[in-house]
mmCIF file of C-alpha atoms in Angstrom:
data_model
loop_
_atom_site.group_PDB
_atom_site.id
_atom_site.type_symbol
_atom_site.label_atom_id
_atom_site.label_comp_id
_atom_site.label_asym_id
_atom_site.label_seq_id
_atom_site.Cartn_x
_atom_site.Cartn_y
_atom_site.Cartn_z
ATOM 1 C CA MET A 212 65.936 -42.926 -62.635
ATOM 2 C CA GLU A 213 66.910 -42.949 -65.948
ATOM 3 C CA PHE A 214 64.485 -42.805 -69.096
ATOM 4 C CA ARG A 215 65.170 -43.705 -72.238
ATOM 5 C CA ARG A 216 62.576 -43.614 -75.533
ATOM 6 C CA LEU A 217 61.278 -46.642 -76.849
ATOM 7 C CA GLY A 218 63.142 -47.799 -79.885
ATOM 8 C CA ARG A 219 62.463 -44.105 -82.414
ATOM 9 C CA SER A 220 59.083 -43.079 -80.724
ATOM 10 C CA GLY A 221 58.565 -40.665 -78.578
ATOM 11 C CA LEU A 222 57.241 -42.695 -75.548
ATOM 12 C CA ASP A 223 59.737 -41.962 -72.639
ATOM 13 C CA VAL A 224 59.950 -45.355 -70.351
ATOM 14 C CA SER A 225 62.077 -45.963 -67.788
ATOM 15 C CA VAL A 226 65.513 -48.554 -68.000
ATOM 16 C CA ILE A 227 64.609 -50.876 -65.582
ATOM 17 C CA GLY A 228 60.552 -51.653 -66.300
ATOM 18 C CA LEU A 229 58.560 -54.688 -64.591
ATOM 19 C CA GLY A 230 57.414 -57.756 -65.633
ATOM 20 C CA THR A 231 54.166 -59.429 -64.435
ATOM 21 C CA ASN A 232 54.021 -62.666 -65.270
ATOM 22 C CA ASN A 233 54.346 -63.779 -61.741
ATOM 23 C CA PHE A 234 51.739 -61.247 -60.929
ATOM 24 C CA GLY A 235 48.285 -64.273 -60.773
ATOM 25 C CA GLY A 236 50.788 -67.418 -60.407
ATOM 26 C CA LYS A 237 53.888 -66.891 -57.631
ATOM 27 C CA LEU A 238 52.365 -63.358 -56.384
ATOM 28 C CA ASP A 239 48.117 -63.112 -55.003
ATOM 29 C CA GLU A 240 47.095 -59.523 -54.814
ATOM 30 C CA ALA A 241 48.953 -58.918 -51.551
ATOM 31 C CA GLY A 242 52.748 -59.577 -53.229
ATOM 32 C CA ALA A 243 52.141 -57.838 -56.313
ATOM 33 C CA ARG A 244 50.358 -54.474 -55.108
ATOM 34 C CA ARG A 245 53.926 -54.868 -52.559
ATOM 35 C CA VAL A 246 56.164 -55.427 -56.216
ATOM 36 C CA PHE A 247 54.162 -52.931 -57.701
ATOM 37 C CA ASP A 248 54.415 -50.520 -55.122
ATOM 38 C CA ALA A 249 58.027 -51.199 -54.474
ATOM 39 C CA SER A 250 58.941 -50.743 -58.014
ATOM 40 C CA PHE A 251 56.479 -47.387 -59.315
ATOM 41 C CA GLU A 252 58.023 -45.248 -56.193
ATOM 42 C CA GLY A 253 61.918 -46.378 -57.025
ATOM 43 C CA GLY A 254 60.583 -44.764 -60.680
ATOM 44 C CA VAL A 255 59.578 -47.169 -63.156
ATOM 45 C CA ASN A 256 57.126 -46.252 -65.064
ATOM 46 C CA PHE A 257 57.296 -48.978 -67.598
ATOM 47 C CA VAL A 258 54.979 -52.564 -66.879
ATOM 48 C CA ASP A 259 54.704 -54.680 -68.944
ATOM 49 C CA THR A 260 51.997 -57.796 -68.827
ATOM 50 C CA ALA A 261 50.681 -60.325 -71.295
ATOM 51 C CA ASP A 262 47.100 -61.553 -71.176
ATOM 52 C CA GLY A 263 48.511 -65.605 -71.214
ATOM 53 C CA TYR A 264 50.547 -64.731 -68.072
ATOM 54 C CA GLY A 265 48.127 -66.162 -64.905
ATOM 55 C CA GLY A 266 45.713 -66.768 -67.335
ATOM 56 C CA GLY A 267 45.109 -63.252 -67.609
ATOM 57 C CA GLU A 268 45.033 -62.748 -63.812
ATOM 58 C CA SER A 269 47.854 -60.667 -64.307
ATOM 59 C CA GLU A 270 46.073 -57.789 -66.024
ATOM 60 C CA THR A 271 43.136 -58.407 -63.803
ATOM 61 C CA LEU A 272 45.432 -57.582 -60.338
ATOM 62 C CA ILE A 273 46.972 -54.952 -62.085
ATOM 63 C CA GLY A 274 44.183 -53.562 -63.359
ATOM 64 C CA ARG A 275 43.036 -53.377 -59.738
ATOM 65 C CA ILE A 276 46.705 -52.228 -58.577
ATOM 66 C CA VAL A 277 47.319 -49.308 -61.137
ATOM 67 C CA GLY A 278 43.923 -47.670 -59.612
ATOM 68 C CA ASN A 279 44.819 -43.545 -60.052
ATOM 69 C CA ARG A 280 47.998 -43.607 -61.220
ATOM 70 C CA ARG A 281 46.949 -45.063 -64.675
ATOM 71 C CA HIS A 282 48.523 -41.603 -66.634
ATOM 72 C CA ASP A 283 51.590 -42.109 -64.512
ATOM 73 C CA VAL A 284 52.320 -45.578 -66.385
ATOM 74 C CA VAL A 285 53.313 -46.746 -69.938
ATOM 75 C CA LEU A 286 51.291 -50.141 -69.698
ATOM 76 C CA ALA A 287 52.498 -52.981 -72.603
ATOM 77 C CA THR A 288 51.126 -56.085 -72.261
ATOM 78 C CA LYS A 289 50.779 -58.587 -75.752
ATOM 79 C CA PHE A 290 48.353 -60.590 -77.109
ATOM 80 C CA ALA A 291 48.135 -64.263 -80.007
ATOM 81 C CA SER A 292 48.871 -66.379 -76.892
ATOM 82 C CA PRO A 293 46.236 -69.765 -76.361
ATOM 83 C CA ARG A 294 43.044 -68.652 -74.409
ATOM 84 C CA GLY A 295 40.515 -71.631 -74.701
ATOM 85 C CA GLU A 296 39.995 -73.742 -76.815
ATOM 86 C CA ALA A 297 38.412 -72.345 -79.181
ATOM 87 C CA ARG A 298 40.762 -72.188 -82.387
ATOM 88 C CA HIS A 299 40.074 -68.430 -82.972
ATOM 89 C CA ARG A 300 41.055 -67.106 -79.721
ATOM 90 C CA ARG A 301 44.746 -67.471 -80.192
ATOM 91 C CA GLY A 302 47.149 -66.055 -83.050
ATOM 92 C CA THR A 303 46.929 -62.483 -84.987
ATOM 93 C CA SER A 304 44.040 -62.490 -86.739
ATOM 94 C CA ARG A 305 42.078 -59.424 -87.188
ATOM 95 C CA ARG A 306 39.199 -61.241 -85.518
ATOM 96 C CA TRP A 307 41.183 -61.967 -82.434
ATOM 97 C CA ILE A 308 42.868 -58.730 -82.063
ATOM 98 C CA THR A 309 39.661 -57.330 -81.737
ATOM 99 C CA LEU A 310 38.392 -59.332 -79.299
ATOM 100 C CA ALA A 311 41.682 -60.381 -77.282
ATOM 101 C CA VAL A 312 41.788 -55.873 -76.712
ATOM 102 C CA GLU A 313 38.595 -55.514 -75.497
ATOM 103 C CA GLU A 314 38.649 -58.343 -72.937
ATOM 104 C CA SER A 315 42.583 -56.778 -71.821
ATOM 105 C CA LEU A 316 40.345 -53.481 -71.302
ATOM 106 C CA GLN A 317 38.328 -55.341 -69.648
ATOM 107 C CA ARG A 318 41.000 -56.670 -67.051
ATOM 108 C CA LEU A 319 43.008 -53.896 -67.022
ATOM 109 C CA GLN A 320 40.084 -51.305 -66.448
ATOM 110 C CA THR A 321 41.119 -49.467 -69.067
ATOM 111 C CA ASP A 322 40.546 -47.101 -71.642
ATOM 112 C CA TYR A 323 43.651 -47.523 -73.648
ATOM 113 C CA ILE A 324 46.625 -49.700 -73.832
ATOM 114 C CA ASP A 325 50.380 -48.207 -73.847
ATOM 115 C CA LEU A 326 52.380 -50.608 -76.140
ATOM 116 C CA TYR A 327 50.014 -53.917 -77.546
ATOM 117 C CA GLN A 328 52.713 -56.488 -78.629
ATOM 118 C CA ILE A 329 52.262 -60.031 -81.267
ATOM 119 C CA HIS A 330 53.218 -62.089 -78.195
ATOM 120 C CA ARG A 331 54.716 -64.529 -81.213
ATOM 121 C CA PRO A 332 54.596 -64.997 -84.539
ATOM 122 C CA ASP A 333 51.989 -66.653 -86.433
ATOM 123 C CA PRO A 334 52.806 -68.111 -89.519
ATOM 124 C CA GLU A 335 49.315 -68.865 -90.587
ATOM 125 C CA THR A 336 48.378 -64.735 -90.183
ATOM 126 C CA PRO A 337 49.768 -62.823 -92.796
ATOM 127 C CA ILE A 338 51.217 -59.509 -90.833
ATOM 128 C CA LEU A 339 49.536 -57.393 -93.536
ATOM 129 C CA GLU A 340 46.318 -58.539 -92.156
ATOM 130 C CA THR A 341 47.453 -57.806 -87.985
ATOM 131 C CA LEU A 342 49.003 -54.553 -88.645
ATOM 132 C CA GLN A 343 45.865 -53.091 -90.848
ATOM 133 C CA ALA A 344 43.932 -54.806 -87.405
ATOM 134 C CA LEU A 345 46.725 -53.160 -85.404
ATOM 135 C CA ASP A 346 46.535 -49.929 -86.709
ATOM 136 C CA ASP A 347 42.507 -49.565 -86.775
ATOM 137 C CA LEU A 348 42.724 -49.949 -83.033
ATOM 138 C CA VAL A 349 45.713 -46.940 -82.441
ATOM 139 C CA ARG A 350 43.083 -45.047 -84.411
ATOM 140 C CA GLN A 351 39.944 -46.040 -82.289
ATOM 141 C CA GLY A 352 42.242 -44.257 -79.305
ATOM 142 C CA LYS A 353 42.398 -47.749 -77.674
ATOM 143 C CA VAL A 354 46.105 -48.883 -78.208
ATOM 144 C CA ARG A 355 48.822 -45.820 -77.855
ATOM 145 C CA TYR A 356 52.018 -47.889 -79.627
ATOM 146 C CA ILE A 357 52.592 -51.634 -80.954
ATOM 147 C CA GLY A 358 55.311 -53.800 -80.584
ATOM 148 C CA HIS A 359 55.837 -57.199 -80.695
ATOM 149 C CA SER A 360 57.812 -59.725 -79.447
ATOM 150 C CA ASN A 361 60.213 -62.620 -80.334
ATOM 151 C CA PHE A 362 60.783 -61.473 -84.226
ATOM 152 C CA ARG A 363 63.856 -62.270 -85.270
ATOM 153 C CA GLY A 364 65.355 -59.954 -87.393
ATOM 154 C CA TRP A 365 63.954 -60.613 -91.110
ATOM 155 C CA GLN A 366 60.310 -60.826 -89.037
ATOM 156 C CA ILE A 367 61.199 -57.166 -87.566
ATOM 157 C CA ALA A 368 61.665 -56.378 -91.026
ATOM 158 C CA ASP A 369 59.269 -57.499 -92.844
ATOM 159 C CA ALA A 370 56.886 -56.139 -90.409
ATOM 160 C CA GLY A 371 58.400 -52.045 -89.823
ATOM 161 C CA TRP A 372 58.526 -52.709 -94.528
ATOM 162 C CA THR A 373 54.988 -53.501 -94.567
ATOM 163 C CA ALA A 374 53.798 -50.435 -92.251
ATOM 164 C CA ARG A 375 55.775 -48.358 -93.797
ATOM 165 C CA VAL A 376 54.206 -49.024 -97.620
ATOM 166 C CA ASN A 377 51.391 -49.450 -96.340
ATOM 167 C CA HIS A 378 50.659 -46.046 -94.325
ATOM 168 C CA LEU A 379 50.540 -47.855 -91.257
ATOM 169 C CA THR A 380 50.865 -47.253 -87.921
ATOM 170 C CA VAL A 381 54.674 -48.711 -87.290
ATOM 171 C CA PRO A 382 56.107 -51.169 -84.953
ATOM 172 C CA ILE A 383 58.046 -49.431 -82.477
ATOM 173 C CA SER A 384 59.788 -51.928 -79.615
ATOM 174 C CA ALA A 385 60.933 -55.611 -80.230
ATOM 175 C CA GLN A 386 61.189 -58.022 -76.829
ATOM 176 C CA ASN A 387 63.491 -61.056 -77.339
ATOM 177 C CA HIS A 388 64.702 -63.026 -74.854
ATOM 178 C CA TYR A 389 68.838 -61.933 -74.302
ATOM 179 C CA ASN A 390 71.005 -61.613 -71.317
ATOM 180 C CA LEU A 391 74.692 -62.658 -70.820
ATOM 181 C CA PHE A 392 74.356 -66.890 -70.957
ATOM 182 C CA GLU A 393 71.691 -66.409 -73.240
ATOM 183 C CA ARG A 394 73.018 -63.921 -76.710
ATOM 184 C CA GLY A 395 71.129 -65.369 -80.026
ATOM 185 C CA VAL A 396 69.767 -61.803 -81.017
ATOM 186 C CA GLU A 397 73.372 -60.604 -81.595
ATOM 187 C CA ALA A 398 73.242 -61.839 -85.042
ATOM 188 C CA ASP A 399 70.482 -60.134 -86.494
ATOM 189 C CA VAL A 400 67.798 -59.081 -84.023
ATOM 190 C CA LEU A 401 70.030 -56.504 -82.219
ATOM 191 C CA PRO A 402 71.134 -54.886 -86.046
ATOM 192 C CA ALA A 403 67.330 -54.883 -87.023
ATOM 193 C CA CYS A 404 66.681 -53.053 -84.130
ATOM 194 C CA GLY A 405 69.232 -50.733 -84.927
ATOM 195 C CA ALA A 406 68.446 -50.519 -88.668
ATOM 196 C CA PHE A 407 64.369 -49.967 -88.530
ATOM 197 C CA GLY A 408 64.391 -47.776 -84.945
ATOM 198 C CA VAL A 409 62.595 -50.715 -82.600
ATOM 199 C CA GLY A 410 63.373 -51.228 -79.638
ATOM 200 C CA GLN A 411 64.879 -53.701 -77.846
ATOM 201 C CA ILE A 412 63.453 -55.457 -74.434
ATOM 202 C CA PRO A 413 65.256 -57.925 -73.463
ATOM 203 C CA TYR A 414 63.052 -60.430 -71.417
ATOM 204 C CA PHE A 415 64.578 -63.222 -68.842
ATOM 205 C CA PRO A 416 67.439 -60.509 -68.007
ATOM 206 C CA LEU A 417 69.239 -62.929 -65.623
ATOM 207 C CA ALA A 418 68.388 -66.211 -67.151
ATOM 208 C CA SER A 419 65.281 -67.069 -64.714
ATOM 209 C CA GLY A 420 67.258 -66.026 -61.972
ATOM 210 C CA PHE A 421 70.928 -67.278 -62.661
ATOM 211 C CA LEU A 422 72.756 -64.247 -62.929
ATOM 212 C CA THR A 423 71.934 -62.812 -59.357
ATOM 213 C CA GLY A 424 74.274 -64.613 -57.829
ATOM 214 C CA LYS A 425 71.861 -67.370 -55.694
ATOM 215 C CA TYR A 426 72.176 -70.096 -57.444
ATOM 216 C CA ARG A 427 75.730 -71.912 -56.328
ATOM 217 C CA LYS A 428 77.703 -75.153 -56.958
ATOM 218 C CA GLY A 429 75.274 -78.259 -54.749
ATOM 219 C CA VAL A 430 73.047 -75.344 -53.911
ATOM 220 C CA SER A 431 69.788 -74.404 -55.590
ATOM 221 C CA PRO A 432 67.365 -72.535 -53.375
ATOM 222 C CA GLU A 433 64.488 -73.889 -53.041
ATOM 223 C CA GLY A 434 61.019 -73.091 -55.208
ATOM 224 C CA ALA A 435 63.390 -70.945 -57.169
ATOM 225 C CA ARG A 436 62.450 -71.173 -60.903
ATOM 226 C CA LEU A 437 65.570 -72.961 -61.935
ATOM 227 C CA THR A 438 66.067 -75.310 -58.766
ATOM 228 C CA GLY A 439 65.096 -79.067 -60.262
ATOM 229 C CA SER A 440 63.625 -78.041 -63.622
ATOM 230 C CA PRO A 441 64.916 -79.366 -66.683
ATOM 231 C CA ARG A 442 66.334 -76.274 -67.450
ATOM 232 C CA GLY A 443 68.360 -75.702 -64.181
ATOM 233 C CA GLU A 444 69.755 -78.992 -65.001
ATOM 234 C CA ARG A 445 71.275 -77.735 -68.285
ATOM 235 C CA VAL A 446 72.796 -74.541 -66.893
ATOM 236 C CA PHE A 447 73.954 -75.883 -63.377
ATOM 237 C CA THR A 448 77.829 -76.591 -65.651
ATOM 238 C CA ASP A 449 81.207 -75.639 -63.983
ATOM 239 C CA GLU A 450 81.310 -74.029 -66.394
ATOM 240 C CA ASN A 451 78.331 -71.389 -65.929
ATOM 241 C CA PHE A 452 79.525 -71.513 -62.555
ATOM 242 C CA ASP A 453 83.145 -70.530 -63.306
ATOM 243 C CA ARG A 454 81.810 -67.617 -65.303
ATOM 244 C CA ILE A 455 79.378 -66.570 -63.139
ATOM 245 C CA GLY A 456 82.824 -66.412 -60.734
ATOM 246 C CA ARG A 457 84.029 -64.481 -62.667
ATOM 247 C CA LEU A 458 81.509 -61.757 -63.797
ATOM 248 C CA GLU A 459 81.098 -61.506 -59.316
ATOM 249 C CA ALA A 460 83.992 -60.396 -58.952
ATOM 250 C CA TYR A 461 83.980 -57.970 -62.175
ATOM 251 C CA ALA A 462 80.988 -56.220 -60.637
ATOM 252 C CA LYS A 463 82.238 -55.895 -57.056
ATOM 253 C CA GLN A 464 85.858 -54.903 -57.803
ATOM 254 C CA ARG A 465 83.884 -52.002 -59.129
ATOM 255 C CA GLY A 466 81.449 -51.336 -56.026
ATOM 256 C CA HIS A 467 78.643 -53.325 -57.283
ATOM 257 C CA GLY A 468 76.374 -56.897 -57.502
ATOM 258 C CA LEU A 469 76.067 -59.700 -59.888
ATOM 259 C CA THR A 470 72.407 -57.995 -60.716
ATOM 260 C CA GLU A 471 73.992 -55.063 -61.320
ATOM 261 C CA LEU A 472 76.082 -55.596 -64.130
ATOM 262 C CA ALA A 473 73.596 -58.311 -66.210
ATOM 263 C CA LEU A 474 71.575 -55.693 -66.415
ATOM 264 C CA ASP A 475 73.334 -52.984 -66.935
ATOM 265 C CA TRP A 476 75.300 -54.920 -69.108
ATOM 266 C CA LEU A 477 72.288 -55.167 -71.670
ATOM 267 C CA LEU A 478 71.288 -51.652 -71.414
ATOM 268 C CA GLY A 479 75.002 -50.889 -72.558
ATOM 269 C CA HIS A 480 73.849 -51.565 -75.504
ATOM 270 C CA PRO A 481 72.121 -49.001 -77.941
ATOM 271 C CA GLU A 482 69.176 -50.785 -79.212
ATOM 272 C CA VAL A 483 68.076 -51.453 -75.407
ATOM 273 C CA SER A 484 65.398 -49.199 -74.628
ATOM 274 C CA THR A 485 64.575 -51.322 -71.101
ATOM 275 C CA VAL A 486 64.720 -54.187 -69.377
ATOM 276 C CA ILE A 487 62.303 -56.109 -68.597
ATOM 277 C CA ALA A 488 62.913 -57.240 -64.721
ATOM 278 C CA SER A 489 60.156 -59.578 -63.289
ATOM 279 C CA ALA A 490 60.062 -59.383 -58.893
ATOM 280 C CA THR A 491 58.782 -61.278 -56.284
ATOM 281 C CA THR A 492 59.625 -59.025 -52.828
ATOM 282 C CA PRO A 493 59.878 -55.388 -52.437
ATOM 283 C CA GLU A 494 64.030 -56.745 -51.645
ATOM 284 C CA HIS A 495 64.333 -57.877 -54.865
ATOM 285 C CA VAL A 496 62.254 -54.460 -56.671
ATOM 286 C CA ALA A 497 65.233 -52.655 -55.124
ATOM 287 C CA GLU A 498 68.209 -54.967 -56.033
ATOM 288 C CA ASN A 499 66.885 -53.789 -59.597
ATOM 289 C CA LEU A 500 66.850 -50.673 -59.186
ATOM 290 C CA LYS A 501 70.054 -50.240 -57.781
ATOM 291 C CA ALA A 502 71.200 -50.775 -62.307
ATOM 292 C CA SER A 503 69.434 -47.342 -63.012
ATOM 293 C CA ASP A 504 73.040 -45.629 -61.174
ATOM 294 C CA TRP A 505 75.527 -47.617 -62.883
ATOM 295 C CA GLN A 506 76.432 -47.041 -66.297
ATOM 296 C CA LEU A 507 78.308 -49.333 -68.009
ATOM 297 C CA THR A 508 80.844 -47.960 -70.756
ATOM 298 C CA PRO A 509 81.186 -49.351 -74.191
ATOM 299 C CA GLU A 510 84.841 -51.175 -73.321
ATOM 300 C CA GLU A 511 82.735 -52.454 -70.056
ATOM 301 C CA VAL A 512 80.151 -53.552 -72.320
ATOM 302 C CA ALA A 513 82.816 -55.269 -74.652
ATOM 303 C CA GLU A 514 84.849 -56.919 -71.475
ATOM 304 C CA VAL A 515 82.030 -58.261 -69.271
ATOM 305 C CA GLY A 516 80.355 -59.664 -73.041
ATOM 306 C CA ALA A 517 84.695 -61.407 -73.124
ATOM 307 C CA LEU A 518 84.373 -62.651 -69.348
#
């Protein structure tokens, strides 16, 4: 397994991370344990969750499963999504952050969170208030590093600048929706990450499974995420299936699979520190881990992007 620094921090993370949005939903504890164990044994140390995944059950399962391996895992979670009907149980206010972190720590059965991330921007709360509250958690030892998710380029710059001029803990990571088919972050987010030393962590790197090649024209696996969904109807076009065919041929010519190509293309961007890859079986984990054995050259990254 290859490791990289997360942004310009000193934190080492495996280039393939484990996304756990299926824990507590599609996966019960036994299934989640099999996926986690396969990932950990394969060298994965970066595990990403959120307080809203599975209604909090994802964090709960991770707390049970990690056990005495806690200090060998870089545990990342997120806050800001609604956690109940009460108005204050959401967002990025100081009041909610101080409550949310305690609830996450309890579910995760840990004394500290390695990477605590703002799940989404909160236009109702000044970023200075949010960063001050997060800085307090770092000083208290409850959080080691901070990051954010779904920020645009200007928001990444604003958060970094605000933290620096106020001598607060600076965000080191940015999670964004990014894959070969969905590349909106290239215009502003990636340049901001590079300029401010923020490590990019793409989520949905396989376009909800479309970039695994399991979907074919007229054939969709039963129970798969895109099958029968409005998003699937938008994705399942002749043009996109032609793209899949070109990408599969490119990978096959080099002795690799489509999943490897999709993940390695992301890792070929210098702003990317790790890629969050979800899985529902140990076999899916093994397929994801193959990407750590193949490194695309800058020329190959450009070629694949053009396909």
